[in-house]
Amino acid sequence: MYGSLCSRVTLENSRQDTKNMHLTKQLELFPDHRVTQMLFKDVKNAAELRQSAVKGQISGALINPKMLVNPFQVLVATNKSVHLQKTGKMKTRSLYSEIIFSLSPTNNISEAFKKFGISDGDDSVMVVLVHSRDESQLLSDIAAKVDGLQIPVEDVSLLSDLAKIKKLYKVTPQEEKCGTLLDAVVCRMATKDVM
Amino acid sequence: MAQEKSVAVSDFLSKAELIKQGAEARVYRSEFLGKSAIVKERFPKRYRHPVLDERLTHRRTVQEVRAILRCRRAGISTPVVYFVDYTSHCIFLEEIMGSLTVRDHIASIQQSDSCKEQELEHLAECVGHILAKMHDEDVIHGDLTTSNMLLRHGLEDGESSLVLIDFGLSYISALPEDKGVDLYVLEKAFLSTHPNTETLFDKLLKSYRASSKKSSAVIKKLDEVRLRGRKRSMVG
C-alpha cells in the first residue's frame, strides 16, 4: 500500500515504516468519520496541487502548515466542520473548504483561504482527509499526488511560524502566560461565531 | 438535519460519565479528540415555553463562551473551549487535571490544624488579584464561590495557579454596581462555607483594591449592597 510512497521517502531510512507518519483519529461525536492528517515538506508542486483542489479533484483539505501549531488544531477544525456539515450550517461550499475556514479566527472566508490554504510558492503542505474506516488506498492515492517528502505529522510544530500565528490570532502577551499558544488558538476557533 | 445531530451528541453523552446534574445543566466527563474533556449540556427545560427556552438557553451558552474567551485574553486562567454545539447547547471544555477546588483546599488546611495561615493569605491575595483583572475586563462572573475556583498544581515548581470555572451566569458589564454584587455573592458564599474567615476575605478585598484601577467605585457599591441584603435594616 505504501510501496509507491517509499520511493518518495528518499531519506536515510528507506526501511522506515512510513505507515506511522500520518495520523488518523476517529471523531468521538461522529464515529463513522475518521480524520487523517499527512504532512509533507520540500513540496515542489504546490501550484499544481492548489489548482487541483480548486477544481475539486482532491478529496482533502490542503493546509499551510506554517499556520498550524499542533495536529489537535486540525482535529478541532475538522470536528466543527463535520458538525456544521451534518446540521446543514456550513459557511462554505464543501467540507474541505469548511475545515480551512474553521481554522481562521475570523469570519472572513476569502481571508481564511488566503492565510490557511496553500499558495503556489509554498514548500510544505498538510493534507487533511475525512473518511470512513481505513481507506489506505485513498491515503496513498493522495500522497502520490504530492511531489514532496512525507514527514511525521507531529513535526508540524517545527514548521510553525509562531510570530505569524500569534499575530493572526491576536494572541495577547498576558494570554501566553496563562496557557499555551495552542490553547489560545483553539479557543478562538471554537468561539469565533459569537465574538 | 438537526435531528440527526442531536442523536450524535446524545449518543456520545450516553456513553460519557455524568459528574454533576444541576438545575441548569448536566456536566459530563469524556474523551474528546484525544483529550480529557468536560461537556456542559444545557438540557431543555420542559417547564418553560419552548421558544423562550430556546432563546434563554442559547443566550446563556453564548454568554458563557464569550466570558471565557474574554477572560483568557486578559490573562485569566479558564478552561479552554474546544467546541460548542449550538443545536444541543453543549460546551466542550478542557478538563483541568490535577486540580482541587479552592473550597476543598481551604477546608483541608483549616482541618489540618497546622499554621498554614500564610498560605491562605497568599491564596486570598491571588483571588483578589484575579477578580480585579476580571472586573477590569468588565466580565461579571455571576456565580463566584470557592467551588468555582480551581487550584491547578504546576508540574515542575510545585506552584499552583488559579483557574476560574463555570461562567454560566456571567455577562459583560462596566457598572460598579454589578461588580459590587459579584463580590457580594462571593463574600456571602465565602463566609458561609468557610467559618471564621472574615480576616481572610478582608485580605482578598485588599488585594482586589490594590490590583484594580476602578476598585474604589466597586468597593463603595459593595458596601452599599451589604447594607441592602436580607435581614438588613435600611435605616439611615
Short mmCIF file of C-alpha atoms in Angstrom, two decimals:
data_model
loop_
_atom_site.label_atom_id
_atom_site.label_comp_id
_atom_site.label_asym_id
_atom_site.label_seq_id
_atom_site.Cartn_x
_atom_site.Cartn_y
_atom_site.Cartn_z
CA MET A 1 0.00 0.00 0.00
CA TYR A 2 2.74 2.40 0.80
CA GLY A 3 5.06 0.95 -1.77
CA SER A 4 4.50 3.91 -4.02
CA LEU A 5 5.30 6.22 -1.18
CA CYS A 6 8.60 4.66 -0.26
CA SER A 7 10.28 6.00 -3.33
CA ARG A 8 9.28 9.45 -2.22
CA VAL A 9 10.78 9.00 1.21
CA THR A 10 14.32 9.32 -0.01
CA LEU A 11 15.87 9.98 3.39
CA GLU A 12 18.38 7.72 5.05
CA ASN A 13 15.77 5.39 6.47
CA SER A 14 14.49 3.69 3.39
CA ARG A 15 13.39 1.00 5.78
CA GLN A 16 11.42 3.48 7.86
CA ASP A 17 7.89 2.40 8.46
CA THR A 18 6.14 5.17 6.60
CA LYS A 19 2.79 3.97 7.81
CA ASN A 20 3.24 5.84 11.06
CA MET A 21 3.90 9.24 9.59
CA HIS A 22 0.27 10.08 9.10
CA LEU A 23 -2.15 10.49 11.96
CA THR A 24 -5.65 9.06 11.90
CA LYS A 25 -8.19 9.85 14.55
CA GLN A 26 -11.79 8.77 14.84
CA LEU A 27 -14.19 11.56 15.75
CA GLU A 28 -15.93 10.67 19.00
CA LEU A 29 -19.04 12.59 18.05
CA PHE A 30 -19.16 11.09 14.57
CA PRO A 31 -17.78 7.58 14.99
CA ASP A 32 -18.13 6.69 11.31
CA HIS A 33 -15.80 9.57 10.43
CA ARG A 34 -12.07 9.38 10.62
CA VAL A 35 -9.66 12.24 10.14
CA THR A 36 -6.25 11.61 8.64
CA GLN A 37 -3.50 14.20 8.54
CA MET A 38 -0.46 13.86 6.30
CA LEU A 39 2.40 16.31 6.36
CA PHE A 40 4.83 16.95 3.53
CA LYS A 41 7.88 19.16 3.20
CA ASP A 42 10.12 20.06 0.23
CA VAL A 43 6.99 20.18 -1.85
CA LYS A 44 7.66 21.10 -5.47
CA ASN A 45 4.17 21.12 -6.97
CA ALA A 46 2.19 23.36 -4.65
CA ALA A 47 0.74 25.33 -7.56
CA GLU A 48 -0.48 22.18 -9.26
CA LEU A 49 -1.96 20.87 -6.02
CA ARG A 50 -3.75 24.13 -5.39
CA GLN A 51 -5.24 24.06 -8.87
CA SER A 52 -6.43 20.50 -8.34
CA ALA A 53 -8.01 21.47 -5.05
CA VAL A 54 -9.78 24.45 -6.59
CA LYS A 55 -11.17 22.16 -9.28
CA GLY A 56 -12.37 19.79 -6.59
CA GLN A 57 -10.14 16.99 -7.77
CA ILE A 58 -8.57 16.34 -4.40
CA SER A 59 -10.84 14.97 -1.73
CA GLY A 60 -8.87 16.57 1.04
CA ALA A 61 -8.06 19.93 2.56
CA LEU A 62 -4.67 21.40 1.70
CA ILE A 63 -3.45 23.50 4.56
CA ASN A 64 -0.44 25.75 5.01
CA PRO A 65 1.44 24.06 7.87
CA LYS A 66 3.14 27.29 8.92
CA MET A 67 -0.15 28.39 10.44
CA LEU A 68 -0.51 25.20 12.45
CA VAL A 69 0.68 24.73 15.99
CA ASN A 70 -0.31 21.15 16.57
CA PRO A 71 -2.36 18.37 14.93
CA PHE A 72 -5.03 18.96 17.60
CA GLN A 73 -5.76 22.30 15.98
CA VAL A 74 -6.68 20.47 12.77
CA LEU A 75 -8.86 18.00 14.66
CA VAL A 76 -10.80 20.81 16.30
CA ALA A 77 -11.38 22.47 12.93
CA THR A 78 -12.43 19.20 11.33
CA ASN A 79 -14.78 18.21 14.14
CA LYS A 80 -16.52 21.55 13.90
CA SER A 81 -16.74 21.33 10.12
CA VAL A 82 -18.25 17.85 10.15
CA HIS A 83 -20.78 19.04 12.73
CA LEU A 84 -21.73 22.01 10.58
CA GLN A 85 -21.99 19.80 7.53
CA LYS A 86 -24.30 17.40 9.33
CA THR A 87 -26.53 20.19 10.57
CA GLY A 88 -26.55 21.95 7.21
CA LYS A 89 -24.87 25.04 8.62
CA MET A 90 -21.58 25.23 6.75
CA LYS A 91 -20.50 28.68 5.70
CA THR A 92 -18.50 27.43 2.71
CA ARG A 93 -19.38 25.06 -0.09
CA SER A 94 -17.57 21.89 0.84
CA LEU A 95 -16.37 20.07 3.90
CA TYR A 96 -12.76 20.65 2.94
CA SER A 97 -13.12 24.37 2.42
CA GLU A 98 -15.03 24.48 5.70
CA ILE A 99 -12.08 22.91 7.52
CA ILE A 100 -9.81 25.63 6.19
CA PHE A 101 -12.36 28.27 7.16
CA SER A 102 -12.74 26.81 10.66
CA LEU A 103 -9.05 27.26 11.31
CA SER A 104 -9.39 31.01 10.89
CA PRO A 105 -10.12 33.23 13.89
CA THR A 106 -12.30 35.48 11.75
CA ASN A 107 -15.45 35.02 9.76
CA ASN A 108 -13.96 36.30 6.53
CA ILE A 109 -13.91 33.36 4.15
CA SER A 110 -11.53 34.63 1.49
CA GLU A 111 -9.06 35.74 4.13
CA ALA A 112 -9.20 32.28 5.64
CA PHE A 113 -8.37 30.65 2.33
CA LYS A 114 -5.52 33.05 1.76
CA LYS A 115 -3.92 32.53 5.14
CA PHE A 116 -4.64 28.87 5.80
CA GLY A 117 -4.89 27.38 2.36
CA ILE A 118 -1.74 26.74 0.37
CA SER A 119 -0.21 29.21 -2.02
CA ASP A 120 1.61 28.47 -5.24
CA GLY A 121 5.04 29.14 -3.77
CA ASP A 122 4.63 27.01 -0.64
CA ASP A 123 7.13 24.25 0.01
CA SER A 124 5.16 22.37 2.64
CA VAL A 125 1.60 21.18 2.88
CA MET A 126 -0.65 19.48 5.39
CA VAL A 127 -3.26 17.28 3.78
CA VAL A 128 -6.38 16.55 5.79
CA LEU A 129 -8.76 13.81 4.75
CA VAL A 130 -12.08 12.79 6.22
CA HIS A 131 -13.07 9.23 5.50
CA SER A 132 -14.81 6.23 6.93
CA ARG A 133 -12.98 3.11 8.04
CA ASP A 134 -9.46 2.50 6.85
CA GLU A 135 -9.11 3.86 3.39
CA SER A 136 -5.45 3.23 2.95
CA GLN A 137 -5.82 3.27 -0.81
CA LEU A 138 -7.24 6.79 -0.60
CA LEU A 139 -4.34 7.88 1.53
CA SER A 140 -1.70 6.57 -0.80
CA ASP A 141 -3.54 7.95 -3.83
CA ILE A 142 -3.49 11.41 -2.37
CA ALA A 143 0.08 11.10 -1.15
CA ALA A 144 1.12 10.09 -4.64
CA LYS A 145 -0.09 13.43 -5.95
CA VAL A 146 2.26 15.33 -3.67
CA ASP A 147 5.75 15.83 -5.03
CA GLY A 148 7.45 16.13 -1.70
CA LEU A 149 8.79 14.36 1.35
CA GLN A 150 6.32 12.98 3.85
CA ILE A 151 7.29 13.66 7.45
CA PRO A 152 5.56 12.73 10.72
CA VAL A 153 2.50 14.83 11.41
CA GLU A 154 3.78 15.67 14.88
CA ASP A 155 6.65 17.55 13.20
CA VAL A 156 4.21 20.25 12.18
CA SER A 157 5.29 22.19 15.24
CA LEU A 158 8.74 22.50 13.66
CA LEU A 159 7.21 24.25 10.67
CA SER A 160 5.05 26.65 12.65
CA ASP A 161 5.57 30.34 12.08
CA LEU A 162 4.85 31.33 15.67
CA ALA A 163 5.08 35.07 15.09
CA LYS A 164 2.61 34.94 12.24
CA ILE A 165 0.24 32.72 14.19
CA LYS A 166 0.31 34.98 17.23
CA LYS A 167 -0.34 37.99 15.06
CA LEU A 168 -3.17 36.47 13.06
CA TYR A 169 -4.94 35.02 16.06
CA LYS A 170 -4.26 38.22 18.01
CA VAL A 171 -2.86 36.38 20.98
CA THR A 172 -2.19 38.77 23.86
CA PRO A 173 1.02 38.60 25.91
CA GLN A 174 -0.98 38.02 29.11
CA GLU A 175 -2.72 35.11 27.48
CA GLU A 176 0.55 33.42 26.73
CA LYS A 177 1.35 33.39 30.41
CA CYS A 178 -1.82 31.58 31.43
CA GLY A 179 -1.87 28.98 28.69
CA THR A 180 -0.17 27.60 25.62
CA LEU A 181 -0.40 29.06 22.14
CA LEU A 182 -2.47 26.02 21.17
CA ASP A 183 -4.95 26.89 23.93
CA ALA A 184 -5.32 30.43 22.59
CA VAL A 185 -5.73 29.25 19.01
CA VAL A 186 -8.25 26.51 19.75
CA CYS A 187 -10.34 28.76 21.99
CA ARG A 188 -10.69 31.34 19.25
CA MET A 189 -11.56 28.74 16.65
CA ALA A 190 -14.24 27.32 18.89
CA THR A 191 -15.82 30.63 19.83
CA LYS A 192 -15.45 32.85 16.80
CA ASP A 193 -19.12 32.57 15.79
CA VAL A 194 -20.24 34.50 18.84
CA MET A 195 -17.45 37.00 19.33
CA MET B 1 -30.68 17.58 9.83
CA ALA B 2 -30.80 18.98 13.36
CA GLN B 3 -32.44 15.76 14.47
CA GLU B 4 -29.53 13.78 13.16
CA LYS B 5 -27.05 15.87 15.09
CA SER B 6 -28.92 15.67 18.35
CA VAL B 7 -28.77 11.92 18.08
CA ALA B 8 -25.00 12.01 17.59
CA VAL B 9 -24.43 14.16 20.67
CA SER B 10 -26.94 12.30 22.82
CA ASP B 11 -25.32 9.03 21.78
CA PHE B 12 -21.97 10.44 22.75
CA LEU B 13 -23.25 11.71 26.09
CA SER B 14 -24.96 8.44 26.90
CA LYS B 15 -21.53 6.87 26.98
CA ALA B 16 -19.93 9.72 28.89
CA GLU B 17 -19.60 9.88 32.64
CA LEU B 18 -22.12 12.19 34.28
CA ILE B 19 -20.40 14.03 37.07
CA LYS B 20 -22.92 16.64 38.06
CA GLN B 21 -26.54 17.40 37.48
CA GLY B 22 -27.71 20.88 38.25
CA ALA B 23 -30.95 22.70 37.66
CA GLU B 24 -29.49 24.36 34.62
CA ALA B 25 -27.11 21.87 33.11
CA ARG B 26 -25.55 18.43 33.26
CA VAL B 27 -21.81 18.09 33.36
CA TYR B 28 -20.06 15.08 31.85
CA ARG B 29 -16.52 13.82 31.56
CA SER B 30 -15.33 12.22 28.39
CA GLU B 31 -12.55 11.98 25.88
CA PHE B 32 -12.76 14.38 23.01
CA LEU B 33 -10.30 14.41 20.12
CA GLY B 34 -7.81 12.60 22.31
CA LYS B 35 -8.04 14.93 25.28
CA SER B 36 -9.89 14.70 28.55
CA ALA B 37 -12.86 16.98 28.29
CA ILE B 38 -15.77 18.27 30.28
CA VAL B 39 -19.07 18.61 28.45
CA LYS B 40 -21.61 21.01 29.82
CA GLU B 41 -25.06 20.28 28.47
CA ARG B 42 -27.83 22.78 28.94
CA PHE B 43 -30.78 20.46 28.56
CA PRO B 44 -34.26 21.65 27.50
CA LYS B 45 -36.48 22.81 30.32
CA ARG B 46 -39.95 21.48 29.72
CA TYR B 47 -41.49 23.81 32.27
CA ARG B 48 -40.66 26.72 30.02
CA HIS B 49 -42.37 27.78 26.86
CA PRO B 50 -40.27 26.14 24.11
CA VAL B 51 -39.48 29.32 22.20
CA LEU B 52 -38.46 31.09 25.38
CA ASP B 53 -36.44 28.10 26.50
CA GLU B 54 -34.51 28.02 23.25
CA ARG B 55 -33.75 31.75 23.43
CA LEU B 56 -32.65 31.65 27.05
CA THR B 57 -30.58 28.53 26.70
CA HIS B 58 -28.88 29.81 23.59
CA ARG B 59 -28.16 33.15 25.22
CA ARG B 60 -26.70 31.55 28.34
CA THR B 61 -24.47 29.31 26.24
CA VAL B 62 -23.23 32.24 24.20
CA GLN B 63 -22.60 34.40 27.26
CA GLU B 64 -20.65 31.65 28.94
CA VAL B 65 -18.42 31.13 25.97
CA ARG B 66 -17.84 34.86 25.44
CA ALA B 67 -16.89 35.38 29.07
CA ILE B 68 -14.37 32.57 28.90
CA LEU B 69 -12.62 33.97 25.85
CA ARG B 70 -12.64 37.48 27.27
CA CYS B 71 -11.05 36.27 30.47
CA ARG B 72 -8.38 34.32 28.61
CA ARG B 73 -7.47 37.35 26.55
CA ALA B 74 -6.91 39.23 29.80
CA GLY B 75 -4.63 36.51 31.09
CA ILE B 76 -7.08 34.85 33.46
CA SER B 77 -6.85 31.08 33.53
CA THR B 78 -10.02 29.34 32.46
CA PRO B 79 -10.67 26.01 30.78
CA VAL B 80 -10.10 26.08 27.03
CA VAL B 81 -13.23 25.85 24.89
CA TYR B 82 -12.80 23.04 22.38
CA PHE B 83 -16.20 23.01 20.68
CA VAL B 84 -19.67 24.48 21.06
CA ASP B 85 -22.73 22.72 19.71
CA TYR B 86 -25.45 25.33 19.44
CA THR B 87 -28.09 22.78 18.46
CA SER B 88 -27.87 20.79 21.67
CA HIS B 89 -26.36 23.64 23.71
CA CYS B 90 -23.30 21.67 24.72
CA ILE B 91 -19.98 23.23 25.52
CA PHE B 92 -16.93 21.00 25.25
CA LEU B 93 -14.19 22.25 27.55
CA GLU B 94 -10.72 21.32 28.67
CA GLU B 95 -10.72 19.21 31.80
CA ILE B 96 -8.37 20.78 34.30
CA MET B 97 -6.33 17.84 35.52
CA GLY B 98 -4.73 17.59 38.91
CA SER B 99 -6.81 20.30 40.46
CA LEU B 100 -8.63 20.96 43.67
CA THR B 101 -11.38 23.46 44.30
CA VAL B 102 -10.34 26.39 46.46
CA ARG B 103 -13.21 25.37 48.70
CA ASP B 104 -11.72 21.94 49.35
CA HIS B 105 -8.25 23.40 49.69
CA ILE B 106 -9.29 25.89 52.35
CA ALA B 107 -11.30 23.25 54.13
CA SER B 108 -8.38 20.84 54.24
CA ILE B 109 -5.98 23.50 55.51
CA GLN B 110 -8.40 24.56 58.21
CA GLN B 111 -8.89 20.98 59.28
CA SER B 112 -5.24 20.11 59.29
CA ASP B 113 -4.62 22.42 62.21
CA SER B 114 -1.14 23.41 61.05
CA CYS B 115 -0.10 27.01 60.80
CA LYS B 116 -0.69 27.50 57.14
CA GLU B 117 -2.04 30.98 57.67
CA GLN B 118 0.44 32.43 55.24
CA GLU B 119 -0.61 30.09 52.51
CA LEU B 120 -4.25 31.01 52.91
CA GLU B 121 -3.39 34.67 52.91
CA HIS B 122 -1.40 34.25 49.74
CA LEU B 123 -4.33 32.44 48.19
CA ALA B 124 -6.72 35.22 49.18
CA GLU B 125 -4.40 37.75 47.61
CA CYS B 126 -4.26 35.77 44.39
CA VAL B 127 -8.04 35.52 44.23
CA GLY B 128 -8.43 39.23 44.84
CA HIS B 129 -5.93 39.96 42.13
CA ILE B 130 -7.60 37.70 39.57
CA LEU B 131 -11.06 39.06 40.28
CA ALA B 132 -9.72 42.58 39.87
CA LYS B 133 -8.36 41.62 36.47
CA MET B 134 -11.65 40.05 35.52
CA HIS B 135 -13.70 43.05 36.56
CA ASP B 136 -11.31 45.36 34.77
CA GLU B 137 -12.25 43.40 31.65
CA ASP B 138 -15.87 44.14 32.53
CA VAL B 139 -16.64 40.45 32.96
CA ILE B 140 -19.12 39.70 35.72
CA HIS B 141 -18.80 36.06 36.77
CA GLY B 142 -22.25 35.87 38.31
CA ASP B 143 -21.63 32.85 40.50
CA LEU B 144 -18.47 33.49 42.46
CA THR B 145 -17.95 30.78 45.03
CA THR B 146 -14.88 28.92 46.18
CA SER B 147 -16.22 25.84 44.37
CA ASN B 148 -15.90 27.71 41.11
CA MET B 149 -12.22 28.34 41.56
CA LEU B 150 -9.69 25.61 40.96
CA LEU B 151 -6.13 25.36 42.13
CA ARG B 152 -4.13 23.66 39.43
CA HIS B 153 -0.87 22.20 40.64
CA GLY B 154 2.02 23.28 38.50
CA LEU B 155 4.14 20.41 37.32
CA GLU B 156 7.73 21.45 37.89
CA ASP B 157 7.91 24.12 40.52
CA GLY B 158 5.01 22.97 42.65
CA GLU B 159 3.43 26.39 42.24
CA SER B 160 -0.30 26.34 41.86
CA SER B 161 -2.31 28.55 39.60
CA LEU B 162 -5.89 29.66 39.97
CA VAL B 163 -8.41 28.67 37.33
CA LEU B 164 -11.87 30.20 37.20
CA ILE B 165 -14.68 27.94 36.04
CA ASP B 166 -18.44 27.91 35.49
CA PHE B 167 -19.20 31.12 33.68
CA GLY B 168 -22.78 30.01 33.19
CA LEU B 169 -24.29 33.10 34.76
CA SER B 170 -21.74 35.56 33.51
CA TYR B 171 -22.27 38.69 31.46
CA ILE B 172 -20.42 41.79 30.35
CA SER B 173 -20.90 44.98 32.36
CA ALA B 174 -18.89 48.04 33.25
CA LEU B 175 -21.15 49.06 36.12
CA PRO B 176 -19.55 49.20 39.56
CA GLU B 177 -22.88 48.04 40.95
CA ASP B 178 -22.68 44.77 39.04
CA LYS B 179 -19.09 44.21 40.10
CA GLY B 180 -20.01 45.04 43.66
CA VAL B 181 -22.79 42.48 43.59
CA ASP B 182 -20.36 39.94 42.12
CA LEU B 183 -18.08 40.44 45.11
CA TYR B 184 -21.02 40.38 47.49
CA VAL B 185 -22.06 36.98 46.16
CA LEU B 186 -18.53 35.76 46.81
CA GLU B 187 -18.47 37.25 50.27
CA LYS B 188 -21.70 35.54 51.25
CA ALA B 189 -20.60 32.22 49.80
CA PHE B 190 -17.14 32.51 51.28
CA LEU B 191 -18.17 33.37 54.81
CA SER B 192 -20.91 30.77 54.94
CA THR B 193 -18.76 27.98 53.56
CA HIS B 194 -15.60 28.74 55.49
CA PRO B 195 -16.20 29.71 59.10
CA ASN B 196 -14.05 32.34 60.77
CA THR B 197 -12.53 33.67 57.61
CA GLU B 198 -13.51 37.33 57.89
CA THR B 199 -9.89 38.47 58.00
CA LEU B 200 -9.06 36.27 55.09
CA PHE B 201 -11.78 37.81 52.99
CA ASP B 202 -10.57 41.23 54.01
CA LYS B 203 -7.18 40.33 52.62
CA LEU B 204 -8.91 39.31 49.42
CA LEU B 205 -10.65 42.66 49.13
CA LYS B 206 -7.45 44.49 49.96
CA SER B 207 -5.70 42.70 47.13
CA TYR B 208 -8.64 43.46 44.83
CA ARG B 209 -8.45 47.11 45.74
CA ALA B 210 -4.75 47.24 45.03
CA SER B 211 -4.98 45.39 41.72
CA SER B 212 -7.87 47.16 40.06
CA LYS B 213 -7.85 50.67 38.76
CA LYS B 214 -11.59 51.05 39.14
CA SER B 215 -11.82 49.40 42.54
CA SER B 216 -12.88 52.30 44.74
CA ALA B 217 -16.22 52.70 42.99
CA VAL B 218 -16.75 48.96 43.17
CA ILE B 219 -15.92 48.65 46.86
CA LYS B 220 -18.20 51.58 47.56
CA LYS B 221 -21.02 49.79 45.83
CA LEU B 222 -20.17 46.62 47.72
CA ASP B 223 -20.63 48.48 50.98
CA GLU B 224 -23.97 49.77 49.76
CA VAL B 225 -25.10 46.32 48.68
CA ARG B 226 -24.11 44.86 52.03
CA LEU B 227 -26.50 47.25 53.68
CA ARG B 228 -29.22 46.16 51.33
CA GLY B 229 -29.08 42.45 51.91
CA ARG B 230 -31.57 40.13 53.58
CA LYS B 231 -32.32 40.82 57.20
CA ARG B 232 -30.82 44.25 56.96
CA SER B 233 -32.40 47.39 58.17
CA MET B 234 -32.14 50.13 55.59
CA VAL B 235 -32.38 52.87 58.10
CA GLY B 236 -30.22 55.95 57.71
#
